[in-house]
Amino acid sequence: MEYYSSQINRLVEELSRLPGIGSKSAQRLAFHILNMPKENANSLACAITEARNNVRYCKECCTLTDDELCPVCKNSKRDHRTIMAVENTRDLAAYEKTGKYEGVYHVLHGAISPMLGIGPADIRLKELMVRLQNEVDELIIATNSSLEGEATAMYISKLVKPTGIRVTRIASGVPVGGDLEYIDEVTLLRALEGRREL
Amino acid sequence: MEYYSSQINRLVEELSRLPGIGSKSAQRLAFHILNMPKENANSLACAITEARNNVRYCKECCTLTDDELCPVCKNSKRDHRTIMAVENTRDLAAYEKTGKYEGVYHVLHGAISPMLGIGPADIRLKELMVRLQNEVDELIIATNSSLEGEATAMYISKLVKPTGIRVTRIASGVPVGGDLEYIDEVTLLRALEGRREL
């Protein structure tokens, strides 16, 4: 990548380190940035620095936020006795977008994966157990429907059930609008197992 | 996009303004940046600001660079009597990557497009004409093989030919390794027209 002058090269290099950005996209992005009004480029740079420097974990639910408490934990109208455990902040946002969930969250920052050497101590499980010592009615486990997500759900449920708190798992099955013929066998079997009376 | 705290939202928003970055990719990039070591995030931000603030046009060939002259124009070993006109700095880099072109460049920053209201005065043509008043043996027109690129090539060639300078156009035809059955008719006809004796 020695085809541009040094500062342009450096920008292309920095951008190409981002996930999903190859060398061609990095060049396209770099020249887009170079052709931006100066204020816009500086505002982008400033958003990166400020977000990175100020972001921290919500002291209640461990999500990434820029305040001591995240907007959800701060909100007294939410049901603080229902906790949904998710793998990361993006999953939290996905449920927030539905606009229908009234409870609060707990962000685990990962899932247990013996393959990747991620054990129960590597995710924010200890923090969850501490929270469950307060008055909590239900723990909804909303980890992904992957091998790791399922293993994490099983592990947490075994850990929490003895405390008497209700532990539930989000349903897995055919996605709404999904066409049966294109859905994998495991999902089809899950949907069958999870069938309900009409 | 009100599902994260304000600084994270702002970062996601800024990133989603970049070309080809949708809202999902912007979130993925934002959380990647938030999980980077602080130095790396600051270094990315700094690369953006510095490149944007210091970049300017090479006073010889008009490419984007951070010095008065770009590395190619500065290089006295290059053949300064052969000029290749390209549409943008990325096209210049594409030819530089071949490592075989010995001449210099002229970056037009666009192509003539009546559809988009881009006329000859909107690209760096005046600067090219000034350069052609020096001793120049050949002008190679390497604009894209699109409608606009071809129109620009025709326009420039008509303008320059009366000066007596040799004007050439890069060949258009079947790309190396290309499979004839997947190549469009226009390219196939171009390749036929441009056939050479073996």
Short mmCIF file of C-alpha atoms in Angstrom, two decimals, chain A residues 35-36 38 58 105 140 158 170 173 192:
data_model
loop_
_atom_site.label_atom_id
_atom_site.label_comp_id
_atom_site.label_asym_id
_atom_site.label_seq_id
_atom_site.Cartn_x
_atom_site.Cartn_y
_atom_site.Cartn_z
CA ASN A 35 -13.58 14.64 0.05
CA MET A 36 -15.81 15.40 3.05
CA LYS A 38 -13.40 19.33 7.08
CA CYS A 58 -23.22 0.28 33.35
CA TYR A 105 -31.21 -6.34 31.05
CA ILE A 140 -35.18 -14.43 30.96
CA LYS A 158 -28.65 -24.65 36.61
CA ILE A 170 -36.77 -17.18 24.77
CA GLY A 173 -38.57 -21.86 16.18
CA LEU A 192 -42.15 -28.86 16.65
#
